[in-house]
Every structure is written in structure tokens, then in C-alpha cells.
mmCIF file of C-alpha atoms in Angstrom:
data_model
loop_
_atom_site.group_PDB
_atom_site.id
_atom_site.type_symbol
_atom_site.label_atom_id
_atom_site.label_comp_id
_atom_site.label_asym_id
_atom_site.label_seq_id
_atom_site.Cartn_x
_atom_site.Cartn_y
_atom_site.Cartn_z
ATOM 1 C CA MET A 1143 78.355 192.539 78.790
ATOM 2 C CA LYS A 1144 77.871 189.390 80.741
ATOM 3 C CA PRO A 1145 76.726 190.961 84.100
ATOM 4 C CA ARG A 1146 74.291 193.072 82.058
ATOM 5 C CA PHE A 1147 73.021 189.952 80.026
ATOM 6 C CA LEU A 1148 72.665 188.249 83.358
ATOM 7 C CA LEU A 1149 70.769 190.912 85.003
ATOM 8 C CA PHE A 1150 68.486 191.329 82.016
ATOM 9 C CA PHE A 1151 67.895 187.409 81.953
ATOM 10 C CA MET A 1152 67.013 187.568 85.849
ATOM 11 C CA LEU A 1153 64.636 190.585 85.191
ATOM 12 C CA ILE A 1154 62.869 188.452 82.326
ATOM 13 C CA LEU A 1155 62.690 185.282 84.593
ATOM 14 C CA THR A 1156 61.261 187.255 87.587
ATOM 15 C CA SER A 1157 58.610 188.985 85.354
ATOM 16 C CA CYS A 1158 57.569 185.474 83.909
ATOM 17 C CA VAL A 1159 57.288 184.022 87.439
ATOM 18 C CA SER A 1160 55.312 187.092 88.730
ATOM 19 C CA SER A 1161 52.932 186.842 85.737
ATOM 20 C CA LYS A 1162 52.525 183.158 86.288
ATOM 21 C CA THR A 1163 51.717 183.711 89.842
ATOM 22 C CA LYS A 1164 49.271 186.514 89.188
ATOM 23 C CA PHE A 1165 47.478 184.151 86.763
ATOM 24 C CA THR A 1166 47.373 181.388 89.314
ATOM 25 C CA LEU A 1167 45.881 183.976 91.953
ATOM 26 C CA SER A 1168 43.371 185.132 89.417
ATOM 27 C CA ARG A 1169 42.231 181.581 88.806
ATOM 28 C CA ALA A 1170 41.855 180.842 92.446
ATOM 29 C CA GLU A 1171 39.723 184.032 92.758
ATOM 30 C CA SER A 1172 37.455 183.007 89.987
ATOM 31 C CA LEU A 1173 36.754 179.632 91.830
ATOM 32 C CA MET A 1174 36.249 181.459 95.302
ATOM 33 C CA ALA A 1175 32.452 181.747 95.111
ATOM 34 C CA GLU A 1176 31.379 178.276 94.055
ATOM 35 C CA PHE A 1177 34.593 176.083 94.646
ATOM 36 C CA PRO A 1178 36.331 177.609 97.789
ATOM 37 C CA ASP A 1179 38.073 174.197 98.536
ATOM 38 C CA SER A 1180 39.591 174.192 94.983
ATOM 39 C CA ALA A 1181 40.677 177.808 95.468
ATOM 40 C CA LEU A 1182 42.399 177.041 98.738
ATOM 41 C CA THR A 1183 44.238 174.137 97.016
ATOM 42 C CA ILE A 1184 45.444 176.431 94.517
ATOM 43 C CA VAL A 1185 46.717 179.211 96.723
ATOM 44 C CA ALA A 1186 48.230 176.664 99.197
ATOM 45 C CA ALA A 1187 50.160 175.127 96.279
ATOM 46 C CA ILE A 1188 52.059 178.242 95.260
ATOM 47 C CA PRO A 1189 55.574 178.079 96.410
ATOM 48 C CA GLN A 1190 56.927 180.826 98.888
ATOM 49 C CA GLU A 1191 59.728 181.651 96.590
ATOM 50 C CA GLU A 1192 57.108 182.921 93.995
ATOM 51 C CA LEU A 1193 55.614 185.461 96.351
ATOM 52 C CA LYS A 1194 58.376 187.955 95.553
ATOM 53 C CA THR A 1195 56.661 191.213 95.798
ATOM 54 C CA ARG A 1196 54.519 192.791 98.584
ATOM 55 C CA SER A 1197 51.420 193.220 96.460
ATOM 56 C CA ILE A 1198 51.520 189.688 95.449
ATOM 57 C CA ARG A 1199 52.095 188.515 99.012
ATOM 58 C CA ALA A 1200 49.102 190.626 100.083
ATOM 59 C CA ARG A 1201 46.809 189.196 97.422
ATOM 60 C CA HIS A 1202 47.907 185.707 98.248
ATOM 61 C CA ALA A 1203 47.277 186.320 102.002
ATOM 62 C CA LEU A 1204 43.751 187.850 101.248
ATOM 63 C CA LEU A 1205 42.609 184.981 98.988
ATOM 64 C CA THR A 1206 44.127 182.437 101.424
ATOM 65 C CA THR A 1207 41.931 183.779 104.274
ATOM 66 C CA MET A 1208 39.043 184.158 102.144
ATOM 67 C CA ALA A 1209 39.219 180.595 100.971
ATOM 68 C CA GLN A 1210 39.822 179.210 104.524
ATOM 69 C CA ASP A 1211 36.821 181.275 105.793
ATOM 70 C CA LYS A 1212 34.506 179.919 103.014
ATOM 71 C CA CYS A 1213 35.671 176.303 103.612
ATOM 72 C CA ASN A 1214 34.434 176.988 107.305
ATOM 73 C CA LYS A 1215 38.063 176.896 108.732
ATOM 74 C CA ASP A 1216 38.010 179.153 111.959
ATOM 75 C CA VAL A 1217 41.408 180.805 111.589
ATOM 76 C CA GLU A 1218 42.563 182.466 114.712
ATOM 77 C CA GLU A 1219 46.224 183.393 113.890
ATOM 78 C CA ASP A 1220 46.214 186.800 112.169
ATOM 79 C CA ALA A 1221 49.715 186.908 110.726
ATOM 80 C CA THR A 1222 48.641 185.962 107.220
ATOM 81 C CA ILE A 1223 45.705 188.320 106.788
ATOM 82 C CA ARG A 1224 47.793 191.205 108.398
ATOM 83 C CA GLU A 1225 49.964 191.009 105.394
ATOM 84 C CA ALA A 1226 46.946 191.969 103.157
ATOM 85 C CA PHE A 1227 45.620 194.331 105.653
ATOM 86 C CA TYR A 1228 48.779 196.523 106.138
ATOM 87 C CA TRP A 1229 49.259 196.495 102.269
ATOM 88 C CA TYR A 1230 45.761 197.625 101.244
ATOM 89 C CA GLN A 1231 45.550 200.519 103.760
ATOM 90 C CA ASN A 1232 47.806 202.509 101.176
ATOM 91 C CA HIS A 1233 47.632 200.366 97.981
ATOM 92 C CA GLY A 1234 45.054 198.581 95.771
ATOM 93 C CA THR A 1235 41.584 199.370 95.529
ATOM 94 C CA ARG A 1236 39.003 200.309 98.299
ATOM 95 C CA ILE A 1237 37.254 196.982 97.744
ATOM 96 C CA ASP A 1238 40.589 195.342 98.444
ATOM 97 C CA ARG A 1239 40.937 197.426 101.605
ATOM 98 C CA LEU A 1240 37.372 196.515 102.663
ATOM 99 C CA LYS A 1241 37.805 192.834 102.301
ATOM 100 C CA ALA A 1242 41.140 192.797 104.113
ATOM 101 C CA THR A 1243 39.497 194.753 106.944
ATOM 102 C CA TYR A 1244 36.619 192.502 106.960
ATOM 103 C CA TYR A 1245 38.582 189.240 107.160
ATOM 104 C CA LEU A 1246 40.997 190.517 109.876
ATOM 105 C CA GLY A 1247 37.869 191.247 111.779
ATOM 106 C CA VAL A 1248 36.681 187.561 111.212
ATOM 107 C CA VAL A 1249 39.979 186.253 112.430
ATOM 108 C CA GLN A 1250 39.945 188.472 115.514
ATOM 109 C CA GLN A 1251 36.473 187.271 116.173
ATOM 110 C CA ASN A 1252 37.354 183.547 115.735
ATOM 111 C CA ALA A 1253 40.177 184.260 118.301
ATOM 112 C CA GLY A 1254 37.654 185.817 120.816
ATOM 113 C CA ASN A 1255 38.865 189.218 120.417
ATOM 114 C CA ASP A 1256 35.365 190.746 120.181
ATOM 115 C CA ILE A 1257 36.218 194.430 120.836
ATOM 116 C CA ASP A 1258 38.877 194.532 118.043
ATOM 117 C CA ALA A 1259 36.668 192.574 115.723
ATOM 118 C CA ALA A 1260 34.007 194.908 116.257
ATOM 119 C CA ILE A 1261 36.166 197.834 115.445
ATOM 120 C CA LEU A 1262 37.333 196.246 112.356
ATOM 121 C CA PHE A 1263 33.737 195.263 111.098
ATOM 122 C CA SER A 1264 32.647 199.198 111.832
ATOM 123 C CA SER A 1265 35.578 200.144 109.645
ATOM 124 C CA ALA A 1266 34.694 197.768 106.776
ATOM 125 C CA GLU A 1267 31.120 198.873 107.177
ATOM 126 C CA SER A 1268 32.170 202.566 106.519
ATOM 127 C CA LEU A 1269 34.099 201.469 103.296
ATOM 128 C CA GLY A 1270 30.955 199.391 102.330
ATOM 129 C CA GLU A 1271 28.716 202.490 102.753
ATOM 130 C CA GLU A 1272 31.073 204.568 100.636
ATOM 131 C CA LEU A 1273 31.042 201.846 97.781
ATOM 132 C CA LYS A 1274 27.560 200.835 98.343
ATOM 133 C CA GLU A 1275 28.665 197.289 98.608
ATOM 134 C CA HIS A 1276 25.389 195.756 100.063
ATOM 135 C CA ARG A 1277 26.576 192.154 100.308
ATOM 136 C CA TRP A 1278 29.668 193.163 102.284
ATOM 137 C CA LEU A 1279 27.659 195.312 104.524
ATOM 138 C CA SER A 1280 25.367 192.519 105.160
ATOM 139 C CA LEU A 1281 28.209 190.264 106.205
ATOM 140 C CA CYS A 1282 29.687 192.850 108.527
ATOM 141 C CA TYR A 1283 26.207 193.415 110.258
ATOM 142 C CA GLN A 1284 25.800 189.632 110.570
ATOM 143 C CA HIS A 1285 29.129 189.516 112.458
ATOM 144 C CA LEU A 1286 28.308 192.470 114.654
ATOM 145 C CA SER A 1287 24.991 190.893 115.454
ATOM 146 C CA THR A 1288 26.815 187.725 116.551
ATOM 147 C CA ILE A 1289 29.314 189.721 118.758
ATOM 148 C CA PHE A 1290 26.516 191.574 120.590
ATOM 149 C CA SER A 1291 24.481 188.398 121.000
ATOM 150 C CA ARG A 1292 27.297 186.496 122.550
ATOM 151 C CA ASN A 1293 27.848 189.446 124.877
ATOM 152 C CA TYR A 1294 24.271 189.379 126.013
ATOM 153 C CA ASP A 1295 23.323 192.634 124.258
ATOM 154 C CA ARG A 1296 20.146 191.525 122.484
ATOM 155 C CA VAL A 1297 18.990 194.830 121.556
ATOM 156 C CA ARG A 1298 21.917 195.621 119.505
ATOM 157 C CA ALA A 1299 22.164 192.099 118.242
ATOM 158 C CA MET A 1300 18.676 192.384 116.833
ATOM 159 C CA PHE A 1301 19.390 195.839 115.420
ATOM 160 C CA TYR A 1302 22.294 194.445 113.242
ATOM 161 C CA ALA A 1303 20.592 191.216 112.333
ATOM 162 C CA ARG A 1304 17.786 193.446 110.740
ATOM 163 C CA LYS A 1305 20.234 195.584 109.030
ATOM 164 C CA SER A 1306 21.978 192.553 107.647
ATOM 165 C CA LEU A 1307 18.766 191.522 106.332
ATOM 166 C CA LEU A 1308 18.057 194.820 104.655
ATOM 167 C CA GLU A 1309 21.485 194.925 102.968
ATOM 168 C CA ALA A 1310 21.055 191.387 101.735
ATOM 169 C CA GLU A 1311 17.804 192.152 100.331
ATOM 170 C CA LEU A 1312 19.391 195.269 98.511
ATOM 171 C CA ALA A 1313 22.084 192.940 97.236
ATOM 172 C CA LYS A 1314 19.353 190.771 95.716
ATOM 173 C CA ASP A 1315 20.984 187.661 97.364
ATOM 174 C CA ALA A 1316 18.029 185.474 98.323
ATOM 175 C CA LEU A 1317 20.242 182.924 100.160
ATOM 176 C CA MET A 1318 21.916 185.453 102.197
ATOM 177 C CA ALA A 1319 18.716 187.066 103.157
ATOM 178 C CA ASP A 1320 17.310 183.623 104.385
ATOM 179 C CA PHE A 1321 20.275 183.178 106.491
ATOM 180 C CA CYS A 1322 19.731 186.665 107.907
ATOM 181 C CA ARG A 1323 16.195 185.479 108.645
ATOM 182 C CA LEU A 1324 17.628 182.637 110.449
ATOM 183 C CA ASP A 1325 19.689 184.921 112.493
ATOM 184 C CA ILE A 1326 16.672 187.100 113.536
ATOM 185 C CA ALA A 1327 14.675 184.057 114.383
ATOM 186 C CA THR A 1328 17.509 183.158 116.775
ATOM 187 C CA GLN A 1329 17.386 186.376 118.603
ATOM 188 C CA HIS A 1330 13.722 186.024 118.817
ATOM 189 C CA VAL A 1331 14.149 182.565 120.351
ATOM 190 C CA ALA A 1332 16.584 184.006 122.701
ATOM 191 C CA SER A 1333 14.061 186.540 123.804
ATOM 192 C CA SER A 1334 11.389 184.025 124.023
ATOM 193 C CA GLN A 1335 9.341 185.693 121.114
ATOM 194 C CA LEU A 1336 8.543 182.169 119.834
ATOM 195 C CA ASP A 1337 5.546 183.142 117.525
ATOM 196 C CA SER A 1338 7.795 185.758 115.753
ATOM 197 C CA ALA A 1339 10.481 183.075 115.334
ATOM 198 C CA GLU A 1340 8.122 180.460 114.135
ATOM 199 C CA LEU A 1341 6.780 182.896 111.386
ATOM 200 C CA LEU A 1342 10.217 183.541 110.036
ATOM 201 C CA LEU A 1343 11.341 179.992 110.257
ATOM 202 C CA ASN A 1344 8.377 178.628 108.331
ATOM 203 C CA ARG A 1345 9.094 181.164 105.565
ATOM 204 C CA VAL A 1346 12.632 179.969 105.381
ATOM 205 C CA VAL A 1347 11.942 176.253 105.539
ATOM 206 C CA SER A 1348 8.995 176.364 103.209
ATOM 207 C CA LYS A 1349 10.951 177.551 100.196
ATOM 208 C CA CYS A 1350 14.645 176.680 100.947
ATOM 209 C CA GLU A 1351 16.796 174.738 98.430
ATOM 210 C CA ASN A 1352 20.071 174.991 100.387
ATOM 211 C CA LYS A 1353 20.192 171.819 102.441
ATOM 212 C CA TYR A 1354 22.537 173.151 105.083
ATOM 213 C CA LEU A 1355 20.172 176.409 105.692
ATOM 214 C CA TYR A 1356 17.249 174.042 105.606
ATOM 215 C CA SER A 1357 18.662 171.771 108.171
ATOM 216 C CA TYR A 1358 19.841 174.696 110.385
ATOM 217 C CA ALA A 1359 16.495 176.493 110.116
ATOM 218 C CA SER A 1360 14.423 173.140 110.685
ATOM 219 C CA ARG A 1361 16.453 172.424 113.903
ATOM 220 C CA LEU A 1362 15.629 175.845 115.222
ATOM 221 C CA LEU A 1363 11.909 175.423 114.116
ATOM 222 C CA ALA A 1364 11.765 172.158 115.811
ATOM 223 C CA ARG A 1365 13.165 173.565 119.229
ATOM 224 C CA VAL A 1366 10.498 176.364 118.914
ATOM 225 C CA PHE A 1367 7.839 173.711 118.697
ATOM 226 C CA LEU A 1368 9.214 172.142 121.998
ATOM 227 C CA PHE A 1369 9.761 175.327 123.772
ATOM 228 C CA HIS A 1370 5.973 176.295 123.245
ATOM 229 C CA GLN A 1371 3.978 176.231 126.470
ATOM 230 C CA ALA A 1372 2.099 173.416 124.848
ATOM 231 C CA PRO A 1373 5.005 171.555 123.104
ATOM 232 C CA ASP A 1374 4.299 170.019 119.559
ATOM 233 C CA TYR A 1375 6.124 166.761 119.909
ATOM 234 C CA GLU A 1376 4.900 165.560 116.579
ATOM 235 C CA LYS A 1377 5.789 168.506 114.524
ATOM 236 C CA ALA A 1378 9.263 168.612 116.127
ATOM 237 C CA GLY A 1379 9.759 165.034 115.502
ATOM 238 C CA ILE A 1380 8.938 165.248 111.768
ATOM 239 C CA LEU A 1381 11.513 167.877 111.342
ATOM 240 C CA TYR A 1382 14.196 166.071 113.202
ATOM 241 C CA ASP A 1383 13.497 163.057 111.093
ATOM 242 C CA GLU A 1384 13.981 165.006 107.982
ATOM 243 C CA ILE A 1385 17.264 166.660 109.338
ATOM 244 C CA GLN A 1386 18.617 163.242 110.083
ATOM 245 C CA SER A 1387 17.573 161.849 106.709
ATOM 246 C CA GLN A 1388 19.432 164.650 104.931
ATOM 247 C CA GLY A 1389 22.729 164.424 107.004
ATOM 248 C CA ALA A 1390 23.769 167.975 106.149
ATOM 249 C CA ILE A 1391 24.641 168.900 109.751
ATOM 250 C CA HIS A 1392 26.062 167.247 112.875
ATOM 251 C CA LEU A 1393 23.761 166.781 115.598
ATOM 252 C CA VAL A 1394 24.894 168.024 119.120
ATOM 253 C CA SER A 1395 24.327 167.069 122.607
ATOM 254 C CA GLN A 1396 21.125 169.403 122.839
ATOM 255 C CA ASP A 1397 19.714 167.703 119.667
ATOM 256 C CA TYR A 1398 20.213 164.262 121.233
ATOM 257 C CA GLY A 1399 18.350 165.452 124.347
ATOM 258 C CA TYR A 1400 15.393 166.793 122.379
ATOM 259 C CA LEU A 1401 15.319 163.542 120.327
ATOM 260 C CA GLY A 1402 15.170 161.530 123.582
ATOM 261 C CA LEU A 1403 12.126 163.707 124.771
ATOM 262 C CA ILE A 1404 10.377 163.313 121.247
ATOM 263 C CA SER A 1405 11.074 159.625 121.466
ATOM 264 C CA TYR A 1406 9.574 159.321 124.802
ATOM 265 C CA SER A 1407 6.538 161.275 123.580
ATOM 266 C CA ARG A 1408 6.079 158.657 120.798
ATOM 267 C CA GLY A 1409 6.230 155.879 123.423
ATOM 268 C CA GLU A 1410 9.654 154.685 122.034
ATOM 269 C CA GLN A 1411 11.268 154.085 125.457
ATOM 270 C CA ASP A 1412 14.361 152.133 124.197
ATOM 271 C CA LEU A 1413 15.049 154.883 121.488
ATOM 272 C CA SER A 1414 14.525 157.593 124.147
ATOM 273 C CA ASP A 1415 16.972 155.988 126.547
ATOM 274 C CA TYR A 1416 19.551 155.604 123.708
ATOM 275 C CA TYR A 1417 19.341 159.272 122.869
ATOM 276 C CA PHE A 1418 19.602 160.459 126.450
ATOM 277 C CA ARG A 1419 22.762 158.338 126.795
ATOM 278 C CA LYS A 1420 24.200 159.910 123.749
ATOM 279 C CA ALA A 1421 23.257 163.252 125.245
ATOM 280 C CA GLU A 1422 24.780 162.534 128.622
ATOM 281 C CA GLN A 1423 28.010 161.418 127.091
ATOM 282 C CA SER A 1424 28.616 164.808 125.333
ATOM 283 C CA MET A 1425 27.371 167.116 128.214
ATOM 284 C CA LEU A 1426 30.735 168.998 128.814
ATOM 285 C CA SER A 1427 29.468 172.712 129.440
ATOM 286 C CA SER A 1428 26.964 174.068 132.017
ATOM 287 C CA ILE A 1429 24.848 175.308 129.166
ATOM 288 C CA ASP A 1430 24.428 172.053 127.656
ATOM 289 C CA SER A 1431 23.710 170.548 131.131
ATOM 290 C CA SER A 1432 21.071 172.875 131.933
ATOM 291 C CA VAL A 1433 19.410 172.017 128.510
ATOM 292 C CA TYR A 1434 19.670 168.351 129.259
ATOM 293 C CA TYR A 1435 18.155 168.713 132.674
ATOM 294 C CA SER A 1436 15.243 170.936 131.342
ATOM 295 C CA VAL A 1437 14.582 168.181 128.757
ATOM 296 C CA LEU A 1438 14.512 165.670 131.587
ATOM 297 C CA ALA A 1439 12.001 167.962 133.466
ATOM 298 C CA ASN A 1440 9.754 167.683 130.476
ATOM 299 C CA VAL A 1441 10.005 163.949 130.456
ATOM 300 C CA TYR A 1442 8.760 163.941 134.123
ATOM 301 C CA ASP A 1443 5.866 166.369 133.099
ATOM 302 C CA LEU A 1444 5.030 163.830 130.472
ATOM 303 C CA LYS A 1445 4.982 161.065 133.016
ATOM 304 C CA GLY A 1446 2.971 163.270 135.545
ATOM 305 C CA VAL A 1447 6.021 163.103 137.954
ATOM 306 C CA TYR A 1448 7.338 166.148 139.711
ATOM 307 C CA ARG A 1449 10.644 166.077 141.631
ATOM 308 C CA GLU A 1450 11.611 168.509 144.325
#
């Protein structure tokens, strides 16, 4: 009797632990949309010994990767999300399979494996179309646009950016739709279609309540004003002043170069020198260097000086 009683007791204990873990995972999932940092804290605190079944480990892996992504942590190691990916190929719901496929694509993209990522996003797209999950489709298309953009295929990049906007509008997600417009505007800038970019960005900036989106869109719009054949330093300066006052995003070397140019146009020589020194200190890539020297060329144009 004792062995049977012990077995019965262990089964009850295992069931209680499993129920508690499922409840904890459900709580983390409920916080995911608005408080991903709290969700990440909750899933990270679950002891490994409580992840007893493959289904619980798969759900834990999926929620962990979701929370990391929403907290802007660029995860490149795919061991965790693969636990969810393999499980949901034959178990769980199709939306679980879509999410696991999508997030494995995100991790592969973070690791620079663009071909594998594109295949995974295309698989997630097929599931999204079956389920009519417009929001997830929009996310897949955003990533596909980014992949093609960084591989210099601007036609496909724009194609997927537009599809992403369409799906965001069908999902009635206004914030996502504005992020999509920012992506499209970025493609316009890369193709030197500055008027089209300015039109989209003005729409985003004029009604945006999200400080991060506002700052990113304002920064790109400021650059558009500077890229025009007749640069509008005043408008660009006003936007950069607002970006710095909000403090929502970090300025990069390119921004310091542009601020140096704007300050020079305002006659603020000392401030201009300060920004150029900051830009020079962080010029580590050839792309940044080319931007820096193009800004210098604009300064020389302002001075009426031309260098061979």
C-alpha cells in the first residue's frame, strides 16, 4: 500500500505544480501586450524543475521569446524558441504554430540568417492567411520588407512595406499602421523620392501620440528637409530640438553630423564644432563616414568653399 500511496501523492503534487505553472504562464501572457517587461520577469522566475512537460516547456519558450522581443532584446540564439517551434508543428493550435514560426524567424533575422528568416516568415504568412490574422501578417511583411531592404532589393522591400500597411489597416491597429508608414517613408528616402516621404511623415508626425514613433518619424522628416536640393535647415532644426527635448530615442553619429550642420546654418559655430566632434568620435563604419563627409560638404557649400 505504501508504494501506491506514494505514487498517488507524487501524481497529485505534480498536478498541483503543473497547474501553478500554467497559471503563472497565463498571467505572463495577459501582461504581454502592455507590460512585456513584467511578463519577462515572471517567465524568467519560473524554476526549471517546474517545466516538467513538453507542452509547458514549449509555452514557456514561446512566451520568453515574445517578451524578449517586445522588450527590444535582439535574441540571436535559437535554442529556446526551437523548443516551441518543434512542439507546435504537431501540437497546440494553429495560432501557436504561427507565433512560434514567426518568432523563430525573428531570432534568425537577428542572427543575420536572412534566407532562413525569410522562409520562416513566408511560412508564418501562409498560416496568417488561413487564420485571417491581419496583425500577424502585417508583422511578417514588416520583417520581409526589412530583409529585402538590407539586401538592396528596394522593389520587393516596398512591395512588402505596402502589404504590411494594408494588413495593419485591416487589423484596425492605428499605431502599427503609422509604423508601417514610417517604413514606407524610409523606402522612399532610400529611393530619393523625398516628396512622397515628406507627405507620409507629415501625416504620422501631425497626429502621433506615441513618443517613440514621433521621434523616429521626426528624425527621418528632419533628414528629408536636409536632403532636399534646397535644404530647409530651420524646419530640420525645429524637429531635432523637439526630439532632444523628448529624449525618447538615442542620437547616433549621423544625427550629430546633421546637428553640426544645422548649428552652423544658425551661426552657432561653437555648438557646430561640438556636434562635429561628437560625430567624429563615433564614426566607426564606412556608411557613417560617408554621411559625415557629405555633411561637411554641405557646410563648405554654406561657406561658399569648394574642395577638390
